[in-house]
Amino acid sequence: MSDEQQQAEAAGLAYSNVPLSNSNLSNGQVSEALEALEGLPKPVLIHCGAGARAGAIALIAKATQENLSPEDLTEQAEQLGLEPDQPHLKQFIETHHPPKELLPERH
């Protein structure tokens, strides 16, 4: 058990640790983080070393819950001071909102 987990639990808080890679992000990691968020009592504190990964996951959770368009997600990222091209957000947008030319043709 980490010191952080011990301190959180001693304060009566639920704790979950989902490591997210800066450079080698997988959809599985994002899914795991979103599942952990869903199962935690609210409000939730999400943090990481520099804040970019935590901010991206919080925004991805919001985008998923509110079905935000890529444009809305990008606009909110910019308003929050997050780089829309950072790997977590970019991959989420590409995975969940692929460009029209990559979508299967409908007849």
XYZ file of N, CA and C in Angstrom:
321
model
N 0.853 -1.175 0.000
C 0.000 0.000 0.000
C 0.898 1.237 0.000
N 0.593 2.170 -0.882
C 1.405 3.378 -0.975
C 1.080 4.342 0.162
N 2.013 5.257 0.409
C 1.799 6.287 1.423
C 0.587 7.142 1.058
N 0.443 7.425 -0.240
C -0.687 8.226 -0.709
C -2.007 7.512 -0.399
N -2.068 6.234 -0.662
C -3.276 5.467 -0.386
C -3.570 5.437 1.116
N -2.536 5.238 1.913
C -2.719 5.211 3.366
C -3.271 6.541 3.867
N -2.724 7.635 3.363
C -3.181 8.953 3.794
C -4.625 9.206 3.365
N -4.959 8.831 2.136
C -6.329 9.024 1.648
C -7.314 8.221 2.488
N -6.985 6.950 2.717
C -7.885 6.093 3.483
C -7.982 6.531 4.939
N -6.881 7.027 5.506
C -6.908 7.533 6.879
C -7.827 8.750 7.000
N -7.964 9.494 5.908
C -8.843 10.666 5.888
C -10.281 10.282 5.542
N -10.531 8.962 5.375
C -11.878 8.498 5.076
C -12.264 8.587 3.615
N -11.261 8.683 2.749
C -11.522 8.799 1.314
C -11.341 7.457 0.621
N -12.129 7.222 -0.419
C -11.916 6.062 -1.285
C -10.689 6.365 -2.137
N -9.964 5.341 -2.540
C -8.715 5.546 -3.283
C -8.637 4.554 -4.428
N -8.198 5.029 -5.572
C -7.946 4.166 -6.724
C -6.727 4.709 -7.447
N -5.844 3.830 -7.856
C -4.649 4.235 -8.589
C -4.664 3.540 -9.942
N -4.742 4.332 -11.000
C -4.718 3.801 -12.356
C -3.567 4.479 -13.084
N -2.411 3.786 -13.192
C -1.270 4.395 -13.885
C -1.568 4.613 -15.370
N -1.252 5.796 -15.851
C -1.427 6.133 -17.264
C -0.089 6.540 -17.845
N 0.243 5.938 -18.946
C 1.497 6.247 -19.628
C 1.401 7.593 -20.325
N 2.502 8.332 -20.319
C 2.559 9.597 -21.064
C 2.622 9.371 -22.562
N 3.373 8.368 -22.960
C 3.662 8.223 -24.384
C 3.075 6.971 -25.014
N 2.766 5.955 -24.223
C 2.303 4.698 -24.782
C 0.916 4.367 -24.239
N 0.001 5.279 -24.420
C -1.342 5.141 -23.886
C -2.119 4.090 -24.659
N -2.848 3.276 -23.929
C -3.708 2.300 -24.593
C -5.164 2.625 -24.281
N -6.051 2.173 -25.151
C -7.475 2.355 -24.893
C -7.861 1.645 -23.599
N -7.178 0.545 -23.308
C -7.445 -0.186 -22.076
C -7.169 0.649 -20.840
N -6.089 1.427 -20.872
C -5.766 2.294 -19.736
C -6.845 3.351 -19.535
N -7.282 3.953 -20.617
C -8.328 4.975 -20.530
C -9.613 4.341 -20.011
N -9.974 3.181 -20.537
C -11.180 2.485 -20.081
C -11.094 2.145 -18.604
N -9.928 1.685 -18.173
C -9.730 1.347 -16.761
C -9.904 2.587 -15.879
N -9.351 3.707 -16.318
C -9.479 4.949 -15.551
C -10.933 5.399 -15.486
N -11.645 5.313 -16.615
C -13.047 5.724 -16.632
C -13.903 4.819 -15.753
N -13.615 3.519 -15.762
C -14.345 2.582 -14.899
C -14.074 2.883 -13.427
N -12.825 3.181 -13.104
C -12.485 3.508 -11.717
C -13.232 4.770 -11.282
N -13.270 5.775 -12.144
C -13.987 7.017 -11.822
C -15.463 6.765 -11.584
N -16.035 5.933 -12.432
C -17.460 5.643 -12.333
C -17.803 5.002 -10.989
N -16.908 4.162 -10.491
C -17.174 3.438 -9.264
C -16.839 4.179 -7.987
N -16.258 5.352 -8.088
C -15.862 6.101 -6.895
C -16.967 7.056 -6.449
N -17.056 7.292 -5.125
C -18.007 8.301 -4.661
C -17.575 9.681 -5.153
N -18.539 10.537 -5.390
C -18.265 11.866 -5.912
C -18.298 12.885 -4.783
N -17.591 13.986 -4.878
C -16.684 14.391 -5.943
C -15.400 13.564 -5.928
N -14.661 13.643 -7.035
C -13.437 12.866 -7.219
C -12.279 13.818 -7.468
N -11.144 13.503 -6.887
C -9.906 14.226 -7.156
C -9.057 13.334 -8.051
N -8.660 13.857 -9.187
C -7.799 13.131 -10.123
C -6.501 13.920 -10.198
N -5.363 13.241 -10.057
C -4.106 13.981 -10.157
C -3.026 13.133 -10.802
N -2.032 13.822 -11.301
C -0.827 13.196 -11.847
C 0.313 14.197 -11.666
N 1.488 13.849 -12.141
C 2.665 14.685 -11.933
C 2.528 16.106 -12.442
N 2.094 16.282 -13.674
C 2.011 17.616 -14.258
C 0.583 18.097 -14.472
N -0.381 17.212 -14.339
C -1.778 17.587 -14.493
C -2.384 17.309 -15.853
N -1.566 17.093 -16.875
C -2.104 16.885 -18.223
C -2.893 15.586 -18.329
N -2.345 14.496 -17.808
C -3.059 13.211 -17.875
C -4.326 13.262 -17.046
N -4.248 13.823 -15.851
C -5.421 13.911 -14.982
C -6.494 14.783 -15.630
N -6.081 15.912 -16.170
C -7.036 16.794 -16.847
C -7.672 16.128 -18.048
N -6.866 15.392 -18.806
C -7.389 14.699 -19.978
C -8.407 13.642 -19.576
N -8.108 12.862 -18.546
C -9.039 11.823 -18.112
C -10.334 12.444 -17.596
N -10.235 13.517 -16.835
C -11.446 14.190 -16.348
C -12.281 14.694 -17.520
N -11.617 15.266 -18.512
C -12.337 15.784 -19.673
C -12.911 14.654 -20.516
N -12.186 13.560 -20.652
C -12.696 12.398 -21.389
C -13.918 11.828 -20.674
N -13.878 11.759 -19.350
C -15.036 11.273 -18.592
C -16.244 12.170 -18.851
N -16.022 13.478 -18.830
C -17.113 14.420 -19.094
C -17.616 14.264 -20.528
N -16.706 14.143 -21.477
C -17.085 13.994 -22.878
C -17.918 12.730 -23.084
N -17.551 11.662 -22.385
C -18.278 10.405 -22.498
C -19.673 10.549 -21.896
N -19.760 11.135 -20.714
C -21.054 11.298 -20.032
C -21.988 12.225 -20.795
N -21.431 13.292 -21.364
C -22.252 14.311 -22.015
C -22.280 14.169 -23.539
N -21.629 13.126 -24.051
C -21.574 12.881 -25.496
C -21.110 14.130 -26.263
N -20.003 14.716 -25.794
C -19.468 15.922 -26.429
C -18.916 15.603 -27.808
N -19.086 16.532 -28.719
C -18.500 16.408 -30.054
C -16.998 16.672 -29.949
N -16.228 16.266 -30.955
C -14.795 16.570 -30.938
C -14.527 18.071 -30.825
N -15.372 18.874 -31.458
C -15.198 20.321 -31.402
C -15.420 20.851 -29.990
N -16.480 20.359 -29.335
C -16.763 20.778 -27.959
C -15.658 20.333 -27.013
N -15.173 19.113 -27.214
C -14.089 18.589 -26.388
C -12.834 19.432 -26.562
N -12.510 19.768 -27.790
C -11.338 20.588 -28.082
C -11.485 21.976 -27.472
N -12.666 22.560 -27.608
C -12.911 23.892 -27.049
C -12.768 23.877 -25.523
N -13.333 22.859 -24.881
C -13.228 22.786 -23.423
C -11.790 22.555 -22.985
N -11.056 21.736 -23.725
C -9.646 21.504 -23.398
C -8.890 22.830 -23.433
N -9.110 23.602 -24.487
C -8.426 24.885 -24.614
C -8.810 25.841 -23.491
N -10.092 25.861 -23.122
C -10.546 26.731 -22.032
C -9.889 26.352 -20.707
N -9.598 25.063 -20.535
C -8.975 24.585 -19.303
C -7.455 24.662 -19.334
N -6.899 25.086 -20.466
C -5.457 25.178 -20.589
C -4.797 23.846 -20.919
N -5.588 22.884 -21.417
C -5.039 21.593 -21.832
C -4.769 21.632 -23.324
N -3.694 21.006 -23.733
C -3.373 20.918 -25.153
C -4.279 19.874 -25.807
N -5.123 20.258 -26.757
C -5.995 19.278 -27.410
C -5.211 18.197 -28.162
N -3.957 18.502 -28.515
C -3.135 17.517 -29.228
C -2.356 16.604 -28.291
N -2.568 16.743 -26.978
C -1.844 15.856 -26.071
C -2.347 14.433 -26.299
N -1.484 13.435 -26.136
C -1.800 12.062 -26.570
C -3.124 11.497 -26.072
N -3.481 11.721 -24.816
C -4.705 11.128 -24.274
C -5.945 11.673 -24.974
N -6.024 12.990 -25.132
C -7.180 13.595 -25.783
C -7.207 13.277 -27.265
N -6.078 13.382 -27.902
C -6.014 13.123 -29.339
C -6.439 11.690 -29.651
N -5.935 10.737 -28.879
C -6.284 9.345 -29.111
C -7.772 9.109 -28.835
N -8.303 9.725 -27.787
C -9.728 9.572 -27.488
C -10.570 10.086 -28.649
N -10.246 11.261 -29.146
C -11.003 11.836 -30.264
C -10.894 10.939 -31.490
N -9.693 10.473 -31.803
C -9.511 9.627 -32.982
C -10.233 8.290 -32.844
N -10.264 7.750 -31.640
C -10.900 6.455 -31.415
C -12.423 6.574 -31.413
N -12.933 7.606 -30.751
C -14.376 7.728 -30.586
C -15.041 8.627 -31.616
N -14.264 9.415 -32.314
C -14.794 10.311 -33.340
C -13.859 10.291 -34.554
N -13.731 9.136 -35.234
C -12.797 9.088 -36.362
C -13.249 10.010 -37.492
N -12.276 10.500 -38.276
C -12.633 11.335 -39.417
C -13.586 10.595 -40.346
N -14.467 11.325 -41.011
C -15.484 10.706 -41.869
C -14.889 9.769 -42.903
N -13.698 10.076 -43.395
C -13.098 9.232 -44.434
C -12.675 7.861 -43.887
N -12.587 7.726 -42.567
C -12.230 6.433 -41.980
C -13.457 5.624 -41.568
N -14.626 6.226 -41.629
C -15.848 5.513 -41.265
C -16.281 4.613 -42.414
N -16.904 3.458 -42.113
C -17.400 2.596 -43.189
C -18.496 3.292 -43.978
N -18.547 3.004 -45.260
C -19.572 3.614 -46.120
C -20.942 3.058 -45.769
N -21.931 3.940 -45.815
C -23.324 3.514 -45.600
C -24.040 3.584 -46.928
N -24.806 2.575 -47.198
C -25.549 2.540 -48.475
C -27.018 2.770 -48.262
